Structures are given as structure tokens and as C-alpha cells.
Coordinates of C-alpha atoms in Angstrom, one line a residue:
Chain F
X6 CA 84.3 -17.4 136.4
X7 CA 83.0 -20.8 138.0
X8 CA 81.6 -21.2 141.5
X9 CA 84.0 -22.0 144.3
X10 CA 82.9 -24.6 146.8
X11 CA 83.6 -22.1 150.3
X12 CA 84.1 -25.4 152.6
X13 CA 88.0 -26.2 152.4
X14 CA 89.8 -29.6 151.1
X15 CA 92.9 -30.7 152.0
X16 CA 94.8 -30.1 148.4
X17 CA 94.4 -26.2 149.5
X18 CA 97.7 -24.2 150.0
X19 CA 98.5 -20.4 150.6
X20 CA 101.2 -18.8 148.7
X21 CA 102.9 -15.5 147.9
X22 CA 103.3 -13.7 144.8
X23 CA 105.4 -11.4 145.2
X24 CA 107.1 -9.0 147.0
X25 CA 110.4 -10.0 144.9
X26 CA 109.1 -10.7 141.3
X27 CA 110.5 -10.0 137.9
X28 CA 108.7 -6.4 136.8
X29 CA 107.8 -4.7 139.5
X30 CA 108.6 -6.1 143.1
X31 CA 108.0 -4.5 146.3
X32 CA 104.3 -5.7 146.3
X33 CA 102.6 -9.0 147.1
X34 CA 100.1 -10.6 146.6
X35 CA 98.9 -13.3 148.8
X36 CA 96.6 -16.2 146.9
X37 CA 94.9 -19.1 148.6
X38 CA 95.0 -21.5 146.0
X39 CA 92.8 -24.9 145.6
X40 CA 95.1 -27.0 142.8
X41 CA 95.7 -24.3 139.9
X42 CA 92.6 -22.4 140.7
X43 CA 92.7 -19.2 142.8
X44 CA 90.4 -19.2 145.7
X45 CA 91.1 -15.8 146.9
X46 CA 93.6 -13.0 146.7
X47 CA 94.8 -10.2 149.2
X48 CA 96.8 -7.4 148.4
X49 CA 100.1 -6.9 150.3
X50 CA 101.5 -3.1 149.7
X51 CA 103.5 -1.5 152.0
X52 CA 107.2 -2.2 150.8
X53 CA 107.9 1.0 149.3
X54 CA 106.5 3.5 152.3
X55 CA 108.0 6.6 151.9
X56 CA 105.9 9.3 153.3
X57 CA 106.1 12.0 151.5
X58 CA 103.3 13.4 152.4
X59 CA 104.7 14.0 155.6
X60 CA 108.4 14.8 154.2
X61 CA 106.7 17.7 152.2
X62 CA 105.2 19.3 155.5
X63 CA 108.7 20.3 156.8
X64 CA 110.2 21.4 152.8
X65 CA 109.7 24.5 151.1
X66 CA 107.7 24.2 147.7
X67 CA 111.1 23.9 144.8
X68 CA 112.4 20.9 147.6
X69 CA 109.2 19.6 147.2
X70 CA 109.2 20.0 143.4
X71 CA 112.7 17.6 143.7
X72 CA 110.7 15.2 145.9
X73 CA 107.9 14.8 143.9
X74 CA 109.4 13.3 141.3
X75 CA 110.0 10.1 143.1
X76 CA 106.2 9.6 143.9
X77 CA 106.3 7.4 141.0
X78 CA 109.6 5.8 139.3
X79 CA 107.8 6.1 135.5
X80 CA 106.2 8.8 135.1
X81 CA 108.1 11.7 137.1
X82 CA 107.8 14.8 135.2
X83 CA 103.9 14.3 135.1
X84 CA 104.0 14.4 139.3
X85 CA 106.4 17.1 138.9
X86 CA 103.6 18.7 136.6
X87 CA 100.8 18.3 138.8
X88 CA 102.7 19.1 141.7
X89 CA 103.7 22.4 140.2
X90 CA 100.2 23.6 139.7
X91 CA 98.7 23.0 143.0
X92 CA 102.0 25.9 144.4
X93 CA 100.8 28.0 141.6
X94 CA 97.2 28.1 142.1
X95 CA 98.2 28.6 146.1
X96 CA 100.5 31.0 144.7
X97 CA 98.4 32.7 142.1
X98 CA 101.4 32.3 139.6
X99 CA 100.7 33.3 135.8
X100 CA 102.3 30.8 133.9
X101 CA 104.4 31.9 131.0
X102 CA 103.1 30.6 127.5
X103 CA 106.0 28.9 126.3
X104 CA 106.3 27.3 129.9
X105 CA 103.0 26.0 129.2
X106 CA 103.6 24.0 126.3
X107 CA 107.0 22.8 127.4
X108 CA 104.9 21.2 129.9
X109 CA 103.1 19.7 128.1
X110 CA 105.6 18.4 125.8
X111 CA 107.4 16.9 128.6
X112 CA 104.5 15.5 129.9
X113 CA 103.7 13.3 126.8
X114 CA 107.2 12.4 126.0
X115 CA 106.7 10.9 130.3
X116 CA 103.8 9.3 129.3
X117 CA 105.1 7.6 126.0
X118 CA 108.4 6.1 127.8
X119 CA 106.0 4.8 131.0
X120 CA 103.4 3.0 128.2
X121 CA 107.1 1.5 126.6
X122 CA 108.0 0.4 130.5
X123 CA 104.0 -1.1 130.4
X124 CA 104.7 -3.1 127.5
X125 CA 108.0 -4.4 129.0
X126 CA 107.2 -5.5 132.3
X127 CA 104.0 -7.1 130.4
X128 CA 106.5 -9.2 128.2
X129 CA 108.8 -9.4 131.4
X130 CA 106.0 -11.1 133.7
X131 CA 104.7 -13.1 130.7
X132 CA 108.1 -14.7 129.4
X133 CA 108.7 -12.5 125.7
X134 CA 111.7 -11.5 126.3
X135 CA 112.0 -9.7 123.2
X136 CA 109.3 -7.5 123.6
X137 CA 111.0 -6.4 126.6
X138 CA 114.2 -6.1 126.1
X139 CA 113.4 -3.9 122.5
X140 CA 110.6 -1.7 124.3
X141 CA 113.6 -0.8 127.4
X142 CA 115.8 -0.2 124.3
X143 CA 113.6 2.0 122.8
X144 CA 112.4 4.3 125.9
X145 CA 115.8 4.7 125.8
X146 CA 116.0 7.4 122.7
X147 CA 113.5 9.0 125.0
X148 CA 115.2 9.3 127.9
X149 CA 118.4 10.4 125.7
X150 CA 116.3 13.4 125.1
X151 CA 115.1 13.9 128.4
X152 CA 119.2 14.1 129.7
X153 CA 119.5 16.9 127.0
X154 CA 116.5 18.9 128.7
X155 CA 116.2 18.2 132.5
X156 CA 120.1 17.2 132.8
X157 CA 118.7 13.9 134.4
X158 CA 117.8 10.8 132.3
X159 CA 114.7 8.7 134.6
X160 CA 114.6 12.0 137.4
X161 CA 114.6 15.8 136.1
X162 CA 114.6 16.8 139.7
X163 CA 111.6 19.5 139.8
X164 CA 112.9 20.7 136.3
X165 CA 108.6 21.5 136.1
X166 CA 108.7 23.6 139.2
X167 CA 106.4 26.3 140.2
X168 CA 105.7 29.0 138.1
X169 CA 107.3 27.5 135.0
X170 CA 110.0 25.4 134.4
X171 CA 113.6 25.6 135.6
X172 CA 115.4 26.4 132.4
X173 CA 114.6 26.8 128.9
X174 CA 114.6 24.1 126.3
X175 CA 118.8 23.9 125.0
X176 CA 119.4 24.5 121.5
X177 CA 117.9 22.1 118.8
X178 CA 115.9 20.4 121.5
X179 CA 112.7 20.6 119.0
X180 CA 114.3 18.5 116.7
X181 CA 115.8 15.8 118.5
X182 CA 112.1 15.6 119.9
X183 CA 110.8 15.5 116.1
X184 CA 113.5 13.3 115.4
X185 CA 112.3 11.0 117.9
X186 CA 108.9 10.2 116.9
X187 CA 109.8 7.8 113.7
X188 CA 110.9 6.0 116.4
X189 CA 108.2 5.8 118.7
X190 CA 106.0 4.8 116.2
X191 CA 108.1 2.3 115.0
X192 CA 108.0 0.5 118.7
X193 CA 104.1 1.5 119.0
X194 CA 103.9 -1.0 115.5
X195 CA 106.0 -3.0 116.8
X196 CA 103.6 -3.5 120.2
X197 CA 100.5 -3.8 118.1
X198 CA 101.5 -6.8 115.4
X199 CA 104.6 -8.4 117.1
X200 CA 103.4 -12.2 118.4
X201 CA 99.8 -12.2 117.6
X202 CA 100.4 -15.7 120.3
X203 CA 101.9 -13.8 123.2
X204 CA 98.9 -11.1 123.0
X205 CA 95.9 -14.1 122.4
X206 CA 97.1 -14.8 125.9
X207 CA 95.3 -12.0 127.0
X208 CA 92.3 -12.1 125.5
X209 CA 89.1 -12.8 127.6
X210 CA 91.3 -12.8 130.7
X211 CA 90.7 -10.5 133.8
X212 CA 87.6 -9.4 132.0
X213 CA 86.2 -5.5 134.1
X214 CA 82.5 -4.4 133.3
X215 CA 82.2 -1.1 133.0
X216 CA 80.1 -1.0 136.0
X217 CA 82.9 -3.0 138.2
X218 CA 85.5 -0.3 136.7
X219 CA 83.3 2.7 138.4
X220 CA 81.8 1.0 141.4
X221 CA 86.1 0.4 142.1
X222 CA 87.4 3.7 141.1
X223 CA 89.5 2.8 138.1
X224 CA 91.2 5.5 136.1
X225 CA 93.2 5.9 133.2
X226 CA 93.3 3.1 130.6
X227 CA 92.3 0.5 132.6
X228 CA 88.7 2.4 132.8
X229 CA 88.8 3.4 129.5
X230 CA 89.4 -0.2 128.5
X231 CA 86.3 -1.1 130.1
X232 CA 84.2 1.3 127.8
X233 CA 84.3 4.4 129.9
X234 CA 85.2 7.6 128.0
X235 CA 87.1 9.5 130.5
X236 CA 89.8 11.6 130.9
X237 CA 90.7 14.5 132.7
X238 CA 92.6 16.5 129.7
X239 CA 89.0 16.7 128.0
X240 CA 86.6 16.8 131.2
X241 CA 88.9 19.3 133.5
X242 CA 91.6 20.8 130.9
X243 CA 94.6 21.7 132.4
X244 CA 97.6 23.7 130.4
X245 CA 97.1 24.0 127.4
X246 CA 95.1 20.7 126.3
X247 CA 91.8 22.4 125.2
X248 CA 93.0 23.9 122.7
X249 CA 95.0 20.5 121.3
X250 CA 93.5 18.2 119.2
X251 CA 93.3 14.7 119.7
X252 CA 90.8 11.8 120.7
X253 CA 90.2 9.6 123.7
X254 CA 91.0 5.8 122.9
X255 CA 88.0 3.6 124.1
X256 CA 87.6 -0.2 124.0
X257 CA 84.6 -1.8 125.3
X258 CA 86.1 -5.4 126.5
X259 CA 87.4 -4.6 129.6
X260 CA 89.5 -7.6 129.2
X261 CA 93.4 -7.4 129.8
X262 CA 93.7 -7.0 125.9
X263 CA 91.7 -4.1 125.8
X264 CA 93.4 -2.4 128.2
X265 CA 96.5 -2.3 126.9
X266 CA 95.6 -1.6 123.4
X267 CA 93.9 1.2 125.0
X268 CA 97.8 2.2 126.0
X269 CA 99.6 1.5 122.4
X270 CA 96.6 3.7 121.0
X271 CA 97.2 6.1 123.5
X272 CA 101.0 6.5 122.6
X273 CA 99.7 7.8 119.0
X274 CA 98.1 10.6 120.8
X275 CA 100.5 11.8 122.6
X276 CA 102.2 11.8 119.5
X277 CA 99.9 14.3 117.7
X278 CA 99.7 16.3 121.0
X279 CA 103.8 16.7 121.1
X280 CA 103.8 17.3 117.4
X281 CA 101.3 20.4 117.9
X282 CA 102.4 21.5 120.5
X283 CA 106.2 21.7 119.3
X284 CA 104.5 23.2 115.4
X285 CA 102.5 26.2 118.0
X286 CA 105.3 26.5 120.4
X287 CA 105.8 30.0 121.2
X288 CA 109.0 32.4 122.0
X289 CA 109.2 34.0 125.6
X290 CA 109.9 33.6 129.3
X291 CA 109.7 30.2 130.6
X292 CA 109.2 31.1 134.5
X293 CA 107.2 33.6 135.9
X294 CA 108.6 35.3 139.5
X295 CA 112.2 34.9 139.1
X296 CA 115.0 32.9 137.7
X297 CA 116.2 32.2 141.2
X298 CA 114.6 29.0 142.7
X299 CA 112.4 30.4 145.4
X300 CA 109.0 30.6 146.4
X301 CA 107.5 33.0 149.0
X302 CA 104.9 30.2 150.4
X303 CA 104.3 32.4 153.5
X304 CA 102.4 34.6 151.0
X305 CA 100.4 31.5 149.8
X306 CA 97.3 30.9 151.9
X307 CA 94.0 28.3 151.2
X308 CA 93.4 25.0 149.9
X309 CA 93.2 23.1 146.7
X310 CA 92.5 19.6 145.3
X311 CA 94.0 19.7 141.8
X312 CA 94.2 16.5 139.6
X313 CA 96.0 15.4 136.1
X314 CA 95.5 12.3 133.8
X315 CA 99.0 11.1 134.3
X316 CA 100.0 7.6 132.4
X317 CA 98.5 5.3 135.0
X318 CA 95.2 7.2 135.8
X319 CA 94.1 9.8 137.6
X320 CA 96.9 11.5 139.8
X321 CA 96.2 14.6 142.4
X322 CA 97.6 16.8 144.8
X323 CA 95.5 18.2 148.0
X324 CA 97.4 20.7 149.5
X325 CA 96.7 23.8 152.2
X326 CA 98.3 26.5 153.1
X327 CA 98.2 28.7 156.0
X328 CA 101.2 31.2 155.7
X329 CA 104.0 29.5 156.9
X330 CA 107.1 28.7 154.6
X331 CA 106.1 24.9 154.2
X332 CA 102.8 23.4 153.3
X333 CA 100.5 22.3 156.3
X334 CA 98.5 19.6 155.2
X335 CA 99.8 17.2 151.5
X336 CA 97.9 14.1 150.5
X337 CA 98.6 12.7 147.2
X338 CA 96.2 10.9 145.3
X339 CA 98.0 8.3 143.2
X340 CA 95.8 6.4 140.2
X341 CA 97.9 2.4 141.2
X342 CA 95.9 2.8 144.8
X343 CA 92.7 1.6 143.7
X344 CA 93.9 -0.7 140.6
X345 CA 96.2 -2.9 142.7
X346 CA 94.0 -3.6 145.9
X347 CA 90.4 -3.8 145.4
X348 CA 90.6 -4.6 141.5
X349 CA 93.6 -6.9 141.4
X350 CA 91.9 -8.6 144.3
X351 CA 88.7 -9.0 142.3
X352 CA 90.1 -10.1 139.6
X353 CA 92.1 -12.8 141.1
X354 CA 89.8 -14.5 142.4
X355 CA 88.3 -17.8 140.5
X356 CA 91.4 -17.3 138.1
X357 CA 94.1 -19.9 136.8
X358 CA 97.1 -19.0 138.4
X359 CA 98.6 -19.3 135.2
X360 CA 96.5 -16.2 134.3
X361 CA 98.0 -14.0 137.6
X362 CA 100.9 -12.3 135.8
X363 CA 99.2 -11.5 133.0
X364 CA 96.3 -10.1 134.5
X365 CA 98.3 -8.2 137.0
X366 CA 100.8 -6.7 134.7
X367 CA 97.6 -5.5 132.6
X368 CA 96.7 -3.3 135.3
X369 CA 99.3 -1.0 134.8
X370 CA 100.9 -0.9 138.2
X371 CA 103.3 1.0 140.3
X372 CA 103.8 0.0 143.9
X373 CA 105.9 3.1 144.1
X374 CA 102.5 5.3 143.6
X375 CA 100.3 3.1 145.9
X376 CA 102.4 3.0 148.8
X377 CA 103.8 6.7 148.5
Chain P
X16 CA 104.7 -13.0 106.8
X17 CA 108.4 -15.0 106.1
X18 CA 109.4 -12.9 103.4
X19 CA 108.9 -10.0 106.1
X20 CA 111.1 -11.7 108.7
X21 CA 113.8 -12.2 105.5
X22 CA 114.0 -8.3 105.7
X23 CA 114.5 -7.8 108.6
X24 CA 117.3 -10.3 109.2
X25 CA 119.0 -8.3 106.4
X26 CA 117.9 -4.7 107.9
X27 CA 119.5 -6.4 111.1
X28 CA 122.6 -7.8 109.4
X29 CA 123.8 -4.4 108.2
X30 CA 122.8 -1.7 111.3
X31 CA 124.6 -0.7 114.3
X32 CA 123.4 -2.3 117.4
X33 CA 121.7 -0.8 119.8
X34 CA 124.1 -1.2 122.8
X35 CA 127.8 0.4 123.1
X36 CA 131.0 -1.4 124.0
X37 CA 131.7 0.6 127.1
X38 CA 134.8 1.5 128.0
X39 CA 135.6 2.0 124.3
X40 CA 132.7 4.0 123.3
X41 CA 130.5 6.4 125.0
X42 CA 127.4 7.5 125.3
X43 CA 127.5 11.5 124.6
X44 CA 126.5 13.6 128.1
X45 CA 124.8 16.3 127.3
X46 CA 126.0 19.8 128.9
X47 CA 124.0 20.1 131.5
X48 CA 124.0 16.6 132.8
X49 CA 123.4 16.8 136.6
X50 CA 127.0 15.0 137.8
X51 CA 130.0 16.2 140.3
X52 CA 129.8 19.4 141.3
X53 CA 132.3 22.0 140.6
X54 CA 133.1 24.7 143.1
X55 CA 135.1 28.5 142.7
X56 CA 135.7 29.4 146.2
X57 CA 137.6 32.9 144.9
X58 CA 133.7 33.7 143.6
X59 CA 132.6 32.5 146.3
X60 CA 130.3 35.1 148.6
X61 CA 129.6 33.1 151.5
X62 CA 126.1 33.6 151.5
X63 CA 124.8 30.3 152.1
X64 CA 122.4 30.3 150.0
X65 CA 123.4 26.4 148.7
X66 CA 123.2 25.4 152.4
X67 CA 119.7 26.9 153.1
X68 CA 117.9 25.6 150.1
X69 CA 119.8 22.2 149.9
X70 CA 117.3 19.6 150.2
X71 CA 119.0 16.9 151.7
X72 CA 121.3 19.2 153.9
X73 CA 124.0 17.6 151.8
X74 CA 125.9 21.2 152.1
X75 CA 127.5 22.8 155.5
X76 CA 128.8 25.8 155.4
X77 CA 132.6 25.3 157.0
X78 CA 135.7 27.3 158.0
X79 CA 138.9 27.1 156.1
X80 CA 141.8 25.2 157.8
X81 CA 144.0 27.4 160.3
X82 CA 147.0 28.2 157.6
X83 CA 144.5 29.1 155.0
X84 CA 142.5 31.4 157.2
X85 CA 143.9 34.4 156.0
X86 CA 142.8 34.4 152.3
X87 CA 139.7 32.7 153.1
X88 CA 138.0 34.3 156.3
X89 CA 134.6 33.6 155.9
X90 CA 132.6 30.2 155.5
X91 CA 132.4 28.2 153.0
X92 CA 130.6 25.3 151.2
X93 CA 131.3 21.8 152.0
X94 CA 129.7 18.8 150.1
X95 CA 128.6 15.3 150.9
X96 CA 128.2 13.6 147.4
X97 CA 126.8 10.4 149.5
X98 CA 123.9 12.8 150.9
X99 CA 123.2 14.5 147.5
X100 CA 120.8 14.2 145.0
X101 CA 121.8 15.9 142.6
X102 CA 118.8 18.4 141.9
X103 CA 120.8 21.3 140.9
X104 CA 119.1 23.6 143.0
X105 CA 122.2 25.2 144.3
X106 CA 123.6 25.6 140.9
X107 CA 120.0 27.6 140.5
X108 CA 120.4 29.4 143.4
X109 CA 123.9 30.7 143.9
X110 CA 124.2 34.5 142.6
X111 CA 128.2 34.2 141.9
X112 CA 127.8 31.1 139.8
X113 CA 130.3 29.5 141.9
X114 CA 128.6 25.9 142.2
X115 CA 128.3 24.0 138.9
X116 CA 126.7 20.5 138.0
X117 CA 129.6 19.0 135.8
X118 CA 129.4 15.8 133.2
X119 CA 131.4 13.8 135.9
X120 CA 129.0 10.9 136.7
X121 CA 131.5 8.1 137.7
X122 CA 132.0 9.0 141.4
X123 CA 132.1 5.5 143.2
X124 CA 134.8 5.6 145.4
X125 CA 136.6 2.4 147.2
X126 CA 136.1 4.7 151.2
X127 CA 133.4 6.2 152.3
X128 CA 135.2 9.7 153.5
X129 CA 135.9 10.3 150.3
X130 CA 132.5 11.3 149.7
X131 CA 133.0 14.6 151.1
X132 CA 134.6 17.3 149.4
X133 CA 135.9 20.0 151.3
X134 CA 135.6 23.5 149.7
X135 CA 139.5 23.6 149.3
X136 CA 140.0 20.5 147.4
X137 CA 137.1 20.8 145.5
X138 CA 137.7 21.1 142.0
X139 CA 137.1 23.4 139.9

């Protein structure tokens, strides 16, 4: 990164990336520019604004469970998932075994088709088409499989509710899961070796010292691609993931590179994971009070601040109860937050513009998580 | 490298593509797709359980018209696909079984009434 001159010329120019851009959309990002350099960058969110927090002060715990699912477009049964547990703990549900590992199951087979979306809207924002239109293609299988389980292809609708899940898996379910992951790996191969000259692009490029990656509050594989071993399904288990075996991917660049090979080598884990969990998965009830989708929140009183390593990073729930039927205080905690304003801005700045859509599609974003 | 590309030209040549032609073929939906809703109004209870735990408050619990009134006395379910969201929870919730989430997924209609189904015409 060179040394900007602060004192303006007349060749500067503002402009607007963003908030209608193939990818993402719905979040822009405003760069003063000096000729092809960028002088400075500022984050524009605010296009997708929901509130949800406030929507889930006035629902009842399985309407919440449907609306948390839309928290973030990619990766909805993991919000369902964390979701769920905060009612529980409130709750003090027992969670059926089998419930458990469907969970996790689930969970993975999220994270695996939101790395394939990663990969897409990477080669989207970039200009390989190929790589996009074969990794949508692909996450399709998935979410074939997901339509067999949750009766919804992108949305289950709280089908990981509160004490459990809604129904059981449907018949031969395991092996159109097992039947899946020759597939996944094929497109994991395929993201690792296809154009060695699309992925030089990112080498060197929107480099994040480790120290920059914990100073912002990155999570997920954007920190780990900076060389910090975290994750919250080894630190703070959750489910059943202690008692899973598989590793951590680390890479110490911290460039754009890193971080998403940080993501292809995180799809082989999830891989292992789903493969043990389906080879363990036990016979047995799948949700704890009733079949019947209701939960006496009135009974429910306290606070918690529970957290999961979703796809994108850290993801949490903060919610209180105080014995009425709805929850009086949610904040969600969603992992995009800190990744698309204070790090996207930092590492705009000084760049060639040519560099911006590669260095903000390495991020791993969601405008749908930051804006809530 | 080439020799590898060779194959899988060949590989390519000979598989089915990925994509259907639509109206022709069909992607298989499974069983318990979340689509139209079906609806039984001779199992139907009238408790209003649907309406209460409806999220959207896409369900109102209505009286039948005036020369039905007679066989159906009580209130009944009435549904506003454009409201929905299809969760399912009322499938979940109703004790007779009476709602169902059906494979239907094409429900664009050319007028916008036609998004609500009245528990009389609703089918089964």
C-alpha cells in the first residue's frame, strides 16, 4: 500500500459501487477515487432493513423459528439452528439425540451450499462465468436434498425449531445425503485447480494481518485466513461437535487467496463431519415437548447470549425473557456486520479499483446479515 | 493438462445436461414440498388453531355463506395465498389433519382476488 498525498487534485471523482451489482446488491460502497487508485472507501448498508429484532418481540418462539430463517438468504438452517437453542436454554428443553445430529447434519449440508454460493458470486464479480454458473448448478443437488427434508428448497421455514426439529428425516434421506458427497467433492476439486489465472488474481491482494483481523472483529474464514485458529465448534462446542472429529483449516496470508481456500478446505470438513454424523446417527424421538408446534414461553424466564460458527463467522442470538408469551428484548449478532464496514473499508483504501470486486467478494458477505 | 481437457469433452459429449426442458420434463417434488394448501372442512373442528398460530395472519377464521349455514354452522378457515409463507405451521398444528401443504407450486394467478381461497372452494 503506497502513501496517498491527503491535499486533493482535480482528476479526483466520487463514485458508487454498488447498491445494484452483479452478486450481491443491496449494499454500496462509496469510493473517492484519484485516477484508478482508491483514496477512500465508506460503507453504505442499510438496503435490506428488516427489523427483526423488533418483529420477534411481538411473535411467539416457533413464528420466530419461520422468521429466523431469513436473517440471512445462504445459510438459513444454521440461524434456524442457533435460534433454536437460545428458546431451549430459556426453555430448559432436553434435546432428543437423534434431533441432535440431524442438526448438525443440516447444518453442514447449509454451510457446504453457502461456500458453493461464495465461490459463485466470487466468479460472478470477477468475470468466470463458468465457475459460477457450475458452482449454482451444483448447490443445486444440495438443495434437491434439502426439498426432500424441510419441504422447502433455499427456506425450511423453522424446520430446526425449539426442542428438536419439526419432523423426522423421510425415508432413504441418509442415502441421498451419502449419495451427494461424490458430488460435493467433485465441485470442491473443481474450486481448488480450475483456472490457476482467475485465482493468481487474488493473490497478494486485500492482504489482513492477523493483528488487523482481531483489532476489527473478524470471524469465520476470513480470520482464520489471517492465521488465527478459531472456531466456536472447538472453543465453545455446541450439539454434538465435541465429540466429531475433524480439524480447523488455517492459512497464514491473510490475503484474499487465503481466505477462500480457507472455505474450499472447509467444505472437506463438513464433509467428514456429515459422514460421521450420518455412520453414529441414532434411532429415537426427534422433538422433545410435543409433536404440536408450541412453546409455553410464559414459563421461560432469564437471559442468554448464545453463539454458533455459522458459514460466514460468528452468528449469535441475545435474547431475555421475562414470562410473557413473546420474547422481551432480541439482538442478533450477525458475522457480515464487522467484515463489510470497518474491514472492507480498510481494505479499500490505497487499492486499484480493479482490485475492489475481488477483494470484496473475498470477504464473504451478506448484506442480508448486516442490515438484519 | 490438454489430454485432460480431451476427456472431458468426451465425458461431456455423452452425459445428460444438467438443466431440464421445462414444460416437458420435471423436476420430481418431493412429498412434503410446502405448496397450495389443501383443506377438509367436514374434518374440520373449528378450533382456530391455524388462525392463532399463523404467522403472517394469512388465515381468518369466516362464516359460511347464508344457504350453506346449515351444514356448516361454525367458523371456518379462510386463506390468503398472497399473505402466506408457506411455513407449514398450520399443517403442524391442526389436530384433525384438515390443512395439508400439497406439491402444487404454480399458483400465479392473472387477479389479485384470486389469491383468497374461501374455505368452501378450497380444494381438497
Amino acid at each position: 500500500m503506497t502513501k496517498i498525498n491527503e491535499q486533493k487534485v482535480n482528476s479526483d471523482f466520487a463514485m458508487n459501487f454498488g447498491p445494484a451489482h452483479p452478486g450481491s446488491g443491496n449494499f454500496a460502497i462509496k469510493v473517492e477515487m484519484r485516477g484508478e487508485r482508491v483514496l477512500k472507501a465508506t460503507a453504505d448498508p442499510g438496503y435490506l432493513h428488516r427489523g427483526f429484532e423488533k418483529l420477534m418481540e411481538y411473535r411467539e418462539p416457533m413464528q420466530n423459528s419461520v422468521l429466523s430463517d431469513r436473517v440471512c438468504v445462504l445459510e438459513p438452517l444454521q440461524w434456524n439452528l442457533v435460534h433454536a437453542e437460545a428458546v431451549d436454554y430459556l426453555m430448559g428443553y432436553e434435546i432428543p439425540e437423534r434431533a441432535k445430529y440431524i442438526r448438525v447434519i443440516l447444518a453442514e449440508l447449509s454451510r457446504i451450499q453457502s461456500h458453493f454460493i461464495w465461490y459463485a458470486v466470487l466468479s460472478l464479480g470477477t468475470g468466470f462465468m463458468t465457475g459460477f454458473n457450475i458452482s449454482i448448478g451444483y448447490r443445486d443437488y444440495i438443495l434437491d436434498v434439502l426439498n426432500l427434508i424441510t419441504g422447502g428448497r433455499v427456506y425450511p421455514a423453522g424446520y430446526i425449531c425449539p426442542g428438536g426439529i419439526r419432523k423426522d428425516f423421510p425415508e432413504k434421506a441418509e442415502n441421498k445425503i451419502l449419495e451427494l458427497l461424490p458430488k460435493i467433492d467433485y465441485m470442491r476439486k473443481f474450486m481448488l485447480k480450475e483456472n490457476p489465472a482467475w485465482l493468481s488474481r487474488f493473490k497478494e491482494i486485500g492482504v489482513l494481518t492477523k493483528e488487523e483481523a482481531i483489532k476489527f472483529g473478524a470471524t469465520g474464514p476470513v480470520l482464520r485466513g489471517s492465521g488465527v485458529a478459531a472456531d466456536v465448534r472447538r472453543d465453545d462446542p455446541y450439539e454434538i461437535y465435541d465429540e466429531l472429529e475433524f480439524d480447523i483449516p488455517v492459512m497464514d496470508e491473510g490475503d484474499a487467496l487465503a481466505r477462500f481456500n480457507v472455505g474450499v478446505q472447509e467444505i472437506e470438513e463438513s464433509m467428514k463431519i456429515i459422514t460421521q454424523a450420518i455412520e453414529r446417527l441414532p434411532k429415537g424421538e426427534v422433538r422433545t415437548p410435543t409433536l404440536k408446534p408450541i412453546v409455553k414461553f410464559q414459563n421461560a424466564k432469564g437471559e442468554i447470549y448464545i453463539r454458533n460458527e455459522l458459514s460466514r463467522g460468528e452468528g449469535a442470538f441475545y435474547m431475555v425473557a421475562t414470562g410473557q408469551k413473546t420474547p422481551y428484548r432480541v439482538k442478533i449478532r450477525g458475522p457480515s456486520f464487522t467484515h463489510m464496514i470497518p474491514i472492507v473499508e480498510h481494505l479499500l483504501t490505497g487499492v486499484d479499483y480493479a482490485d475492489v470486486p475481488a477483494i470484496y467478494w473475498s470477504l464473504y458477505q451478506c448484506p442480508a446479515d448486516v442490515d438484519r | 493438462m490438454k489430454l485432460g481437457i480431451i476427456k472431458e469433452v468426451f465425458k461431456n459429449v455423452f452425459t445428460k445436461p444438467m438443466t431440464l426442458l421445462f414444460p416437458f420434463e420435471r423436476l420430481e417434488i418431493p412429498e412434503r414440498n410446502r405448496g397450495e394448501h389443501s383443506f377438509d372442512i367436514d374434518t374440520c373442528i373449528s378450533c382456530g388453531a391455524c388462525a392463532r398460530i399463523c404467522p403472517n395472519l394469512a388465515l381468518e377464521m369466516i362464516e359460511a355463506p347464508p344457504e350453506m349455514k346449515e351444514k356448516y354452522p361454525k367458523t371456518y378457515p379462510q386463506i390468503d395465498i398472497g399473505k402466506c409463507c408457506f411455513c407449514g405451521l398450520c399443517e403442524d398444528t391442526c389436530p384433525k389433519g384438515s390443512i395439508k401443504l400439497t406439491t402444487n407450486v404454480f399458483l400465479a394467478t392473472f387477479d389479485k382476488d384470486d389469491t383468497v381461497r374461501s374455505p368452501m372452494s378450497w380444494n381438497k
